[in-house]
PDB file of C-alpha atoms and ligand atoms in Angstrom:
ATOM      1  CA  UNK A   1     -40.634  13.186  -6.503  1.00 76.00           C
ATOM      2  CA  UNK A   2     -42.783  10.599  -4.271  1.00 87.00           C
ATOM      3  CA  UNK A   3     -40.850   8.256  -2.660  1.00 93.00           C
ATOM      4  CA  UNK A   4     -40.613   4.457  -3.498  1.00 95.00           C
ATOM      5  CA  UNK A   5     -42.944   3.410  -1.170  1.00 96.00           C
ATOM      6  CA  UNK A   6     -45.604   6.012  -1.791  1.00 97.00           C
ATOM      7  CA  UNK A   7     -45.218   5.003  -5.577  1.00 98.00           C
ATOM      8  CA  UNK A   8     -45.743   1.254  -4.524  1.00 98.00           C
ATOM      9  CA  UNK A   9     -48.513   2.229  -2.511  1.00 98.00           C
ATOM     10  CA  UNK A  10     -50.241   4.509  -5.174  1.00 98.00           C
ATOM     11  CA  UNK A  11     -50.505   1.255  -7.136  1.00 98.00           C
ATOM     12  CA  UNK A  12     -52.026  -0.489  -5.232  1.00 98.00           C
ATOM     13  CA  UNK A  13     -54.711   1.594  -4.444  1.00 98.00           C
ATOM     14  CA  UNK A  14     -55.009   2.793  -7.965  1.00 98.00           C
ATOM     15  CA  UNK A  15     -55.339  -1.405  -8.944  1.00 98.00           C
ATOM     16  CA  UNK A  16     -57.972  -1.955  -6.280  1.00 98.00           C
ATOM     17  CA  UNK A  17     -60.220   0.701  -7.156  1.00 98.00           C
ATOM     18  CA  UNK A  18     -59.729  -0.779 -11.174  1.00 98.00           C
ATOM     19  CA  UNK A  19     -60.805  -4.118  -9.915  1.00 98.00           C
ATOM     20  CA  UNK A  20     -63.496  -2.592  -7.705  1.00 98.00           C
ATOM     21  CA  UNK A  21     -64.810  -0.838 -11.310  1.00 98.00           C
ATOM     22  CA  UNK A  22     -64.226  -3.985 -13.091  1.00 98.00           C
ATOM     23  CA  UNK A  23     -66.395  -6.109 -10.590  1.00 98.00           C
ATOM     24  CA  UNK A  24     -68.991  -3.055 -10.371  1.00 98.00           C
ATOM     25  CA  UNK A  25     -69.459  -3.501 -14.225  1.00 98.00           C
ATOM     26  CA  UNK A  26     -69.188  -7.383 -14.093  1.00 98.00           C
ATOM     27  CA  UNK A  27     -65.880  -7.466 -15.850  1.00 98.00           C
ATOM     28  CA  UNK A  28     -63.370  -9.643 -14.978  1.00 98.00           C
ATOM     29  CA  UNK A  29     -60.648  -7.342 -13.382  1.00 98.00           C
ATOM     30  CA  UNK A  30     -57.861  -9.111 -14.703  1.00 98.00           C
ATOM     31  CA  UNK A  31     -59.217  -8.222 -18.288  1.00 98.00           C
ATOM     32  CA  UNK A  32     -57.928  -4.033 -17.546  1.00 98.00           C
ATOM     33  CA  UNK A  33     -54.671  -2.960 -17.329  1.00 98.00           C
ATOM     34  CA  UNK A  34     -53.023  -0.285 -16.035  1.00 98.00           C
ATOM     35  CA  UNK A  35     -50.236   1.998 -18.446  1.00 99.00           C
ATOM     36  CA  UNK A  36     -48.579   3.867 -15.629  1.00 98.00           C
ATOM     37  CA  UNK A  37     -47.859   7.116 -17.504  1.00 98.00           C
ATOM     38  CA  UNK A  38     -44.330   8.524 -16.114  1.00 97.00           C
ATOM     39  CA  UNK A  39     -43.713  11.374 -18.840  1.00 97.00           C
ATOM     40  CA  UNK A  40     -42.257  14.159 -17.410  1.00 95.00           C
ATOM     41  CA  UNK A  41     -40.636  12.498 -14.588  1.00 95.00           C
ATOM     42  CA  UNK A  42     -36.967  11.009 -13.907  1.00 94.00           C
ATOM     43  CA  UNK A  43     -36.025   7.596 -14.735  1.00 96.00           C
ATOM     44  CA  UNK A  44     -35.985   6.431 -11.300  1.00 95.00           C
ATOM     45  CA  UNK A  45     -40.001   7.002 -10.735  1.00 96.00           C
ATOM     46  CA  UNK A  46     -40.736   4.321 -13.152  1.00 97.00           C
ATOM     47  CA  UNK A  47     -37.981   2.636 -11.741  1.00 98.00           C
ATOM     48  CA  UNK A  48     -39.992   2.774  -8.176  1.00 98.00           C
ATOM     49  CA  UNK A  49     -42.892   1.212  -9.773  1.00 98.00           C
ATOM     50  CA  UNK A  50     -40.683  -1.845 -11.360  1.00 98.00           C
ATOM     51  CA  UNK A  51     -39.120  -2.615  -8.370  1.00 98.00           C
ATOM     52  CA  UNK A  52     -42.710  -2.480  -7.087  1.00 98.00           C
ATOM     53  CA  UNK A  53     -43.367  -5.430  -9.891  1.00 98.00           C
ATOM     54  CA  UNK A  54     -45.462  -3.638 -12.333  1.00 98.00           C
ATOM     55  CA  UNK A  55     -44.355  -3.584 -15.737  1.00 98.00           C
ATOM     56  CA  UNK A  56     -46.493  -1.797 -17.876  1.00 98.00           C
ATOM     57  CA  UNK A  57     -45.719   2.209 -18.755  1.00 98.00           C
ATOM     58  CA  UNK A  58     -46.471   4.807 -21.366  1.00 98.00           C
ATOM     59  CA  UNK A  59     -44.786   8.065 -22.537  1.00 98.00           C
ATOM     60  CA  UNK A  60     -45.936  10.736 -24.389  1.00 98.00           C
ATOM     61  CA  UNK A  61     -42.573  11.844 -26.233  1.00 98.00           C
ATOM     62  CA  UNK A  62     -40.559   9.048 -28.226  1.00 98.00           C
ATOM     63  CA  UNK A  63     -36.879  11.395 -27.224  1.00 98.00           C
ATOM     64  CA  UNK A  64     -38.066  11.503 -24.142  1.00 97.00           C
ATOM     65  CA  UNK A  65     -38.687   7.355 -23.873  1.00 98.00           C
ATOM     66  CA  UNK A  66     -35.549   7.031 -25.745  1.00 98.00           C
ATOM     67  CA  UNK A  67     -33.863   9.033 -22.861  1.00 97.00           C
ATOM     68  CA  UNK A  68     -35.119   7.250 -20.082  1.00 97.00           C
ATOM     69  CA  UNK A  69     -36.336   3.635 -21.324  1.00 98.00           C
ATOM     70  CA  UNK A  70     -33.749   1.607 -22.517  1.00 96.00           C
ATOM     71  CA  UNK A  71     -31.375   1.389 -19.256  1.00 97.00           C
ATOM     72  CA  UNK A  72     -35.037   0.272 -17.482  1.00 98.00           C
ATOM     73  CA  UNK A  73     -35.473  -2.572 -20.058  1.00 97.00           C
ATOM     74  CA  UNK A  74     -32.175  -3.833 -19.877  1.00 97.00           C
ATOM     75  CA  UNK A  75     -32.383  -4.200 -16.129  1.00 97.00           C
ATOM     76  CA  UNK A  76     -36.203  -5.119 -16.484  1.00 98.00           C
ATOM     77  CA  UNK A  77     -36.627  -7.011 -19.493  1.00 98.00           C
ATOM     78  CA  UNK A  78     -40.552  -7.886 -19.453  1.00 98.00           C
ATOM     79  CA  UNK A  79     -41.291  -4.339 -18.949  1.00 98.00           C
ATOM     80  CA  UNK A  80     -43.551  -3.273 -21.476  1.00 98.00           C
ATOM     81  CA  UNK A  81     -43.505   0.866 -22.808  1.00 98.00           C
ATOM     82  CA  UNK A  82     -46.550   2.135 -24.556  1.00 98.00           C
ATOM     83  CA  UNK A  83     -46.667   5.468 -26.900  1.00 98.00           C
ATOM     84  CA  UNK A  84     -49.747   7.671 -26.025  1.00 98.00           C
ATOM     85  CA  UNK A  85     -48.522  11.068 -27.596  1.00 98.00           C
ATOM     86  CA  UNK A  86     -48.407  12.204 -30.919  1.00 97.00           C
ATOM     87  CA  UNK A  87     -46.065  10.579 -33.479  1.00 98.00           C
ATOM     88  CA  UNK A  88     -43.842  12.275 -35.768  1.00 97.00           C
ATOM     89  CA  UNK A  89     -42.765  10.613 -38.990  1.00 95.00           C
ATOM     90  CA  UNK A  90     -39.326  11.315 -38.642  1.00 97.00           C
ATOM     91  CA  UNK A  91     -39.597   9.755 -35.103  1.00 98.00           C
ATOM     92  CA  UNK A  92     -41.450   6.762 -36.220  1.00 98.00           C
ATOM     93  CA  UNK A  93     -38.662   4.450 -36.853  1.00 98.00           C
ATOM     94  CA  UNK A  94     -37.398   4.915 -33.348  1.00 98.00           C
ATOM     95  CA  UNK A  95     -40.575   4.731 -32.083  1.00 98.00           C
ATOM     96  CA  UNK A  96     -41.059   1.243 -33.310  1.00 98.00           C
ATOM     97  CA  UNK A  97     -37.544   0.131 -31.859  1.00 97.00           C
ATOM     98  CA  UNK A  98     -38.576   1.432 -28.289  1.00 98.00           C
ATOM     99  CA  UNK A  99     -42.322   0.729 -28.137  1.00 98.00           C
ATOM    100  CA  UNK A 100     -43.900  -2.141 -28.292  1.00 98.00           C
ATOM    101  CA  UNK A 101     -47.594  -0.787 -28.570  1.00 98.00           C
ATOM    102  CA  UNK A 102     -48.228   2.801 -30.177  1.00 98.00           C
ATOM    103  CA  UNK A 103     -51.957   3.568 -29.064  1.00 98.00           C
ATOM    104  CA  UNK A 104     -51.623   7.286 -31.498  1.00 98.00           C
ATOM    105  CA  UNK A 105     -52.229   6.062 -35.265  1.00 98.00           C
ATOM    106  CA  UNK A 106     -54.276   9.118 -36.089  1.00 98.00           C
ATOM    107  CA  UNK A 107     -53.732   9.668 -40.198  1.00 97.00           C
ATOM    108  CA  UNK A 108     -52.856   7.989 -42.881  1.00 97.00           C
ATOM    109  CA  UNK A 109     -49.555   9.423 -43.825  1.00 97.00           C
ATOM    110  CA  UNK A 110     -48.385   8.396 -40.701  1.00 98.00           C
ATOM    111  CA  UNK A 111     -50.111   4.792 -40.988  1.00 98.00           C
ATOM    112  CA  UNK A 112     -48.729   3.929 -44.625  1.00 98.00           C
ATOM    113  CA  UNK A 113     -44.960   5.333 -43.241  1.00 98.00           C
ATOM    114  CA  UNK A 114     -45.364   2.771 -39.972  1.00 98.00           C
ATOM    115  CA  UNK A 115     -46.864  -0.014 -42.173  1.00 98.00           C
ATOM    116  CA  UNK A 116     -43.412   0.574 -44.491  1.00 98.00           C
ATOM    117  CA  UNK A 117     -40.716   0.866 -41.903  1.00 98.00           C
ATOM    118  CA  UNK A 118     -42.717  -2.679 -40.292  1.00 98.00           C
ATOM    119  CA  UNK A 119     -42.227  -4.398 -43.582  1.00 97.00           C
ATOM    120  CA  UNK A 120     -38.583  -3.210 -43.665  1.00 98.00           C
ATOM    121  CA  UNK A 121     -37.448  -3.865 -40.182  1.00 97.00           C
ATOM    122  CA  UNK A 122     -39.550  -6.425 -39.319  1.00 97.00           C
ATOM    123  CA  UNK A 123     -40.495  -4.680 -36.226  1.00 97.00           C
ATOM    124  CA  UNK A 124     -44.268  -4.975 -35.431  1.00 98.00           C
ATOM    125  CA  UNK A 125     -45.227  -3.428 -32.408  1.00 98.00           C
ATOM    126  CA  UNK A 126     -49.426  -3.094 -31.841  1.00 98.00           C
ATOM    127  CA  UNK A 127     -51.069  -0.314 -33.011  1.00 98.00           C
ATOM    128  CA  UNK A 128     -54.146   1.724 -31.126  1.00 98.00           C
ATOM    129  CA  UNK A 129     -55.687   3.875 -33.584  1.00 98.00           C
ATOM    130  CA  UNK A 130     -56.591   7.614 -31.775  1.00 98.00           C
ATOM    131  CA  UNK A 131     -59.642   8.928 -32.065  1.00 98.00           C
ATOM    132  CA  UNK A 132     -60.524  12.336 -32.333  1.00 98.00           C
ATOM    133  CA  UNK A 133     -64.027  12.037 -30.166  1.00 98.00           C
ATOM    134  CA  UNK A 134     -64.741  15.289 -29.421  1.00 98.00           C
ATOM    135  CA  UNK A 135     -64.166  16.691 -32.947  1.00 97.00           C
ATOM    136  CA  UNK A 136     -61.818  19.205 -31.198  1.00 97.00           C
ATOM    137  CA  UNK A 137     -59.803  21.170 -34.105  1.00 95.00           C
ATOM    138  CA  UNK A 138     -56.196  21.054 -31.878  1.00 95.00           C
ATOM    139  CA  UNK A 139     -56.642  17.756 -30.755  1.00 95.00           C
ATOM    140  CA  UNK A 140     -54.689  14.849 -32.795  1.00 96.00           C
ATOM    141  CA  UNK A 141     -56.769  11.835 -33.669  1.00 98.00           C
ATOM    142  CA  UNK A 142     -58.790  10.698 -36.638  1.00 98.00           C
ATOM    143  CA  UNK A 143     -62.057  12.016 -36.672  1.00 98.00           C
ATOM    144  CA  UNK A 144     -65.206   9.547 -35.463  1.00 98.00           C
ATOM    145  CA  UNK A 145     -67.215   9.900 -38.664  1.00 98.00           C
ATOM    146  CA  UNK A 146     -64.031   8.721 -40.917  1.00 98.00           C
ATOM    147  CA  UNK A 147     -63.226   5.938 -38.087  1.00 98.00           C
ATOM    148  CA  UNK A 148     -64.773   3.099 -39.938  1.00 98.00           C
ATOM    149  CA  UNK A 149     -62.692   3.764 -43.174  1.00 98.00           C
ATOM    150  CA  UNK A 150     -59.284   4.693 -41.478  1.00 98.00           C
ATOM    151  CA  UNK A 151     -59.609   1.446 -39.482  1.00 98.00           C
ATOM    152  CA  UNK A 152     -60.572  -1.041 -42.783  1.00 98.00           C
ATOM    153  CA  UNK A 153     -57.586   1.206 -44.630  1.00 98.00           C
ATOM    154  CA  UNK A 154     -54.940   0.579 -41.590  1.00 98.00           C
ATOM    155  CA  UNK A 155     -55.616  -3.039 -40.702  1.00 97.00           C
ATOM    156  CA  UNK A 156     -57.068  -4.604 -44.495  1.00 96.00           C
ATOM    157  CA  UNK A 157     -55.327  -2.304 -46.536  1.00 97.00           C
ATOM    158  CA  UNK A 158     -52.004  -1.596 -45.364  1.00 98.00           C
ATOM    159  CA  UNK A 159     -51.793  -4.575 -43.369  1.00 97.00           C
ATOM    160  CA  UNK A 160     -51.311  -2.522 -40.185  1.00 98.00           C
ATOM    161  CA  UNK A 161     -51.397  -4.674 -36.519  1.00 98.00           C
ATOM    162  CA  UNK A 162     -54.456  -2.936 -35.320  1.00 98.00           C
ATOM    163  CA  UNK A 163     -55.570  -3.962 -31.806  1.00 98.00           C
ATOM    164  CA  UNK A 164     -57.796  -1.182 -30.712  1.00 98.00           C
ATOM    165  CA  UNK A 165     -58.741   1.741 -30.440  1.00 99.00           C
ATOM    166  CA  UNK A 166     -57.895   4.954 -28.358  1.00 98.00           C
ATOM    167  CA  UNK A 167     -59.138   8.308 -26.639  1.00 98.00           C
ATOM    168  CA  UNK A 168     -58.413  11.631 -24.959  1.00 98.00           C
ATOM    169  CA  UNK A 169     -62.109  13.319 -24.569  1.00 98.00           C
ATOM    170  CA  UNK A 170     -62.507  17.159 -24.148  1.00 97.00           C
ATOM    171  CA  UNK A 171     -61.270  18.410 -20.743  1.00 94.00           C
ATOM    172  CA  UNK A 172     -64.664  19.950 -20.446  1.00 93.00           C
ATOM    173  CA  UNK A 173     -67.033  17.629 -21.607  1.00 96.00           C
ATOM    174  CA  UNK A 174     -68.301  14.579 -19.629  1.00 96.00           C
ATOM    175  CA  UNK A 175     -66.242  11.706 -20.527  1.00 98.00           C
ATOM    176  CA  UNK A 176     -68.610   8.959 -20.717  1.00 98.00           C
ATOM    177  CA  UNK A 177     -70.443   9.931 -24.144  1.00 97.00           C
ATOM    178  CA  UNK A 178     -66.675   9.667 -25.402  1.00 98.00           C
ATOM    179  CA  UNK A 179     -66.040   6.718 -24.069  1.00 98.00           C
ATOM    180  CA  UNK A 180     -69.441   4.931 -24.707  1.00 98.00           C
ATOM    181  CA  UNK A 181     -68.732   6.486 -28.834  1.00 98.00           C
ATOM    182  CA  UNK A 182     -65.565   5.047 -28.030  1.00 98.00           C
ATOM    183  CA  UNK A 183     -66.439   1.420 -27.433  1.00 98.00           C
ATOM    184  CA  UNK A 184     -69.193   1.726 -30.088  1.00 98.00           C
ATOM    185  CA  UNK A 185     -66.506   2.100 -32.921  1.00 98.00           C
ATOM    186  CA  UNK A 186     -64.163  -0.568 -31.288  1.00 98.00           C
ATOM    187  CA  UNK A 187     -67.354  -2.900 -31.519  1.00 98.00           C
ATOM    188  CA  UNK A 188     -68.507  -2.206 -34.602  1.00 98.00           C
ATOM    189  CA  UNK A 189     -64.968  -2.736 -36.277  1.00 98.00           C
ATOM    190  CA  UNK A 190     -64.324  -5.997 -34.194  1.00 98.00           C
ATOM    191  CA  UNK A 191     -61.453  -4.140 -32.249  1.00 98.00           C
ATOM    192  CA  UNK A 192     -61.079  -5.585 -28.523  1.00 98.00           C
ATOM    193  CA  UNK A 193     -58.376  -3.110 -27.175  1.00 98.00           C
ATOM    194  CA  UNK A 194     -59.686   0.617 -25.834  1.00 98.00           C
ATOM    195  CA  UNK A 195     -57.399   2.541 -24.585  1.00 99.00           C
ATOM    196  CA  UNK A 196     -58.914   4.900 -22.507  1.00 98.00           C
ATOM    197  CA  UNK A 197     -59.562   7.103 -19.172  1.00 98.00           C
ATOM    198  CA  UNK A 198     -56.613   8.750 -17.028  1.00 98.00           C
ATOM    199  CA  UNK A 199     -56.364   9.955 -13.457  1.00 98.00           C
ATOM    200  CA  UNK A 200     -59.731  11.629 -13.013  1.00 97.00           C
ATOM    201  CA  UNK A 201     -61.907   9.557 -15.295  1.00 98.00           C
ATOM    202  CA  UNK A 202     -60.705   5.560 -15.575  1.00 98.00           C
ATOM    203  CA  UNK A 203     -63.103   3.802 -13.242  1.00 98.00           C
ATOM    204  CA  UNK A 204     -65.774   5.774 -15.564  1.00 98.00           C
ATOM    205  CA  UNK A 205     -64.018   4.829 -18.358  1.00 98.00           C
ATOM    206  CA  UNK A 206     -63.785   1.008 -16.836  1.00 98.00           C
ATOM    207  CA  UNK A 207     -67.566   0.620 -16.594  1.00 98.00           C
ATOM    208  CA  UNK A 208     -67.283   1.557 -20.291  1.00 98.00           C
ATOM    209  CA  UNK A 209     -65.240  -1.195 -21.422  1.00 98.00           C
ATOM    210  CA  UNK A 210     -61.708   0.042 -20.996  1.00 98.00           C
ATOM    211  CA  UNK A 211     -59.036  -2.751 -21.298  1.00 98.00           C
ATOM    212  CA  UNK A 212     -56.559   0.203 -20.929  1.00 99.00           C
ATOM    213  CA  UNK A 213     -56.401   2.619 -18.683  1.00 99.00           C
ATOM    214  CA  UNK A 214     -53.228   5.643 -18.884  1.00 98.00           C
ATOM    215  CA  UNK A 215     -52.983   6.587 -15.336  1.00 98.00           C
ATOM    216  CA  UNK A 216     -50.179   9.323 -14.398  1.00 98.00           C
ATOM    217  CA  UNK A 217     -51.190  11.971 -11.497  1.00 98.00           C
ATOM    218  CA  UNK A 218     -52.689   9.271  -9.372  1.00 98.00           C
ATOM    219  CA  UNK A 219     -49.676   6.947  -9.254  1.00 98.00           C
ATOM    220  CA  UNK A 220     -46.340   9.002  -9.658  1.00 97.00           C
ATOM    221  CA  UNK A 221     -47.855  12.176  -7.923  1.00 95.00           C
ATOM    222  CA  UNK A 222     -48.378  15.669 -10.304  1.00 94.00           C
ATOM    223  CA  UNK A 223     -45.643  16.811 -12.819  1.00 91.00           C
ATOM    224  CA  UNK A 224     -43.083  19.728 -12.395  1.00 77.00           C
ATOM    225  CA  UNK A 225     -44.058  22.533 -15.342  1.00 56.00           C
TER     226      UNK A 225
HETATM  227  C1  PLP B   1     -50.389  12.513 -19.483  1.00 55.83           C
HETATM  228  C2  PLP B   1     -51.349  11.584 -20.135  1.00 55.83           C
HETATM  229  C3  PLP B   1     -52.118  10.686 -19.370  1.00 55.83           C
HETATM  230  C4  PLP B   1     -52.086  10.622 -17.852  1.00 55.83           C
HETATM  231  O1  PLP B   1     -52.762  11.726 -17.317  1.00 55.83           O
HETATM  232  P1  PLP B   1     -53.055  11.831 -15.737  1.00 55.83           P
HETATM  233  O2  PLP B   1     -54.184  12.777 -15.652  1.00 55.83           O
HETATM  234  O3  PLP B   1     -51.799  12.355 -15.116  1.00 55.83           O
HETATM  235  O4  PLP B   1     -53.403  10.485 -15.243  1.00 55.83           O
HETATM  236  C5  PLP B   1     -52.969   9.822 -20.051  1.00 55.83           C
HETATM  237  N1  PLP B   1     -53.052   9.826 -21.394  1.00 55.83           N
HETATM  238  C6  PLP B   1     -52.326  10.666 -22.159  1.00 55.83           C
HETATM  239  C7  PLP B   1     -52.471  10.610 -23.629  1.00 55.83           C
HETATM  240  C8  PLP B   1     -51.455  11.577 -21.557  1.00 55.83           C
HETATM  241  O5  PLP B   1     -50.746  12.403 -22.337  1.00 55.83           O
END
């Protein structure tokens, strides 16, 4: 595990070189922020980047999150905890206690059983609705030709708080055409959040009109396994 002070200092440089892509693209920087991803690491690396004032995180696994997350809120309570891995129905309803965005709405059984448990809990955390860019047949998300549809469906049909939208592109591919489809869709559908780019790939995915960027590697060092 990186110490405390290379966490802090990992932040820093991974902020300046978002604001450097902001300004390069003549965005505001303030208008991208980073989701420091700390899946797959112990509590007390996010708890290094808290006590280094930033606030914003994302895991991949809602048992894992449920593990680790709410001993950090109670002793940080503005910290915010986004989902960026797949959601399971039967984990839904703790996902919506514990997050308050989930950025993987990515079919509609899964949207119509979030849009039910809101209406009985009352619990409306923002949604990010994934999208499958690449096409890739093992890859969750919904796929970009049936984005349009599964958008109108979530947000005017089933009354769904959609903000955005989000993206993994092929490991393989270059990232930009899937981030410049990407911002397309979010455009087209009047969507202002995207959700997108991660260690190797966010001040690309900044110049593309990222608000969100999930950065693990680069700020809590690489994962064990
Ligand atoms: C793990 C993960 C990230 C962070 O990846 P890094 O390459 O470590 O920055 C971003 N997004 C998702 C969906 C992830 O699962």
């Amino acid at each position: 595990m990186p110490s405390a002070e290379q966490i802090a200092e990992n932040l820093a440089l991974v902020k300046g070189h978002m604001a450097e892509a902001a300004t390069a693209a003549g965005r505001p920087p303030e208008d991208v922020r980073l989701v420091a991803v700390s899946k797959a690491h112990p509590a007390g690396t996010a708890e290094a980047a808290l006590t280094a004032g930033h606030r914003l995180f994302g895991e991949n696994r809602v048992q894992e999150g449920e593990a680790k997350w709410p001993g950090l809120k109670e002793a940080f309570p503005d910290a915010r905890l986004h989902l960026i891995g797949p959601l399971q129905r039967n984990k839904a309803r703790a996902a919506l206690e514990l997050f308050d965005v989930i950025e993987t709405v990515d079919r509609p059984r899964l949207a119509a059983h979030l849009a039910r448990l809101m209406d009985e809990t009352g619990r409306r955390p923002d949604c990010l609705i994934q999208v499958n860019t690449g096409a890739e047949p093992q890859k969750a998300g919904i796929l970009p030709k049936d984005a349009d549809a599964f958008i109108a469906e979530c947000r005017d049909g089933i009354g769904l708080p959609v903000r955005g939208l989000m993206c993994i592109p092929p490991a393989d591919e270059e990232p930009a055409l899937h981030f410049a489809l990407l911002a397309e869709i979010a455009e087209r559908n009047g969507l202002a959040e995207l959700s997108m780019g991660m260690s190797a790939d966010y001040q690309t995915a900044i110049r593309f009109g990222a608000t969100l960027v999930r950065v693990g590697t680069a700020v809590f060092g690489p994962r064990e396994g």
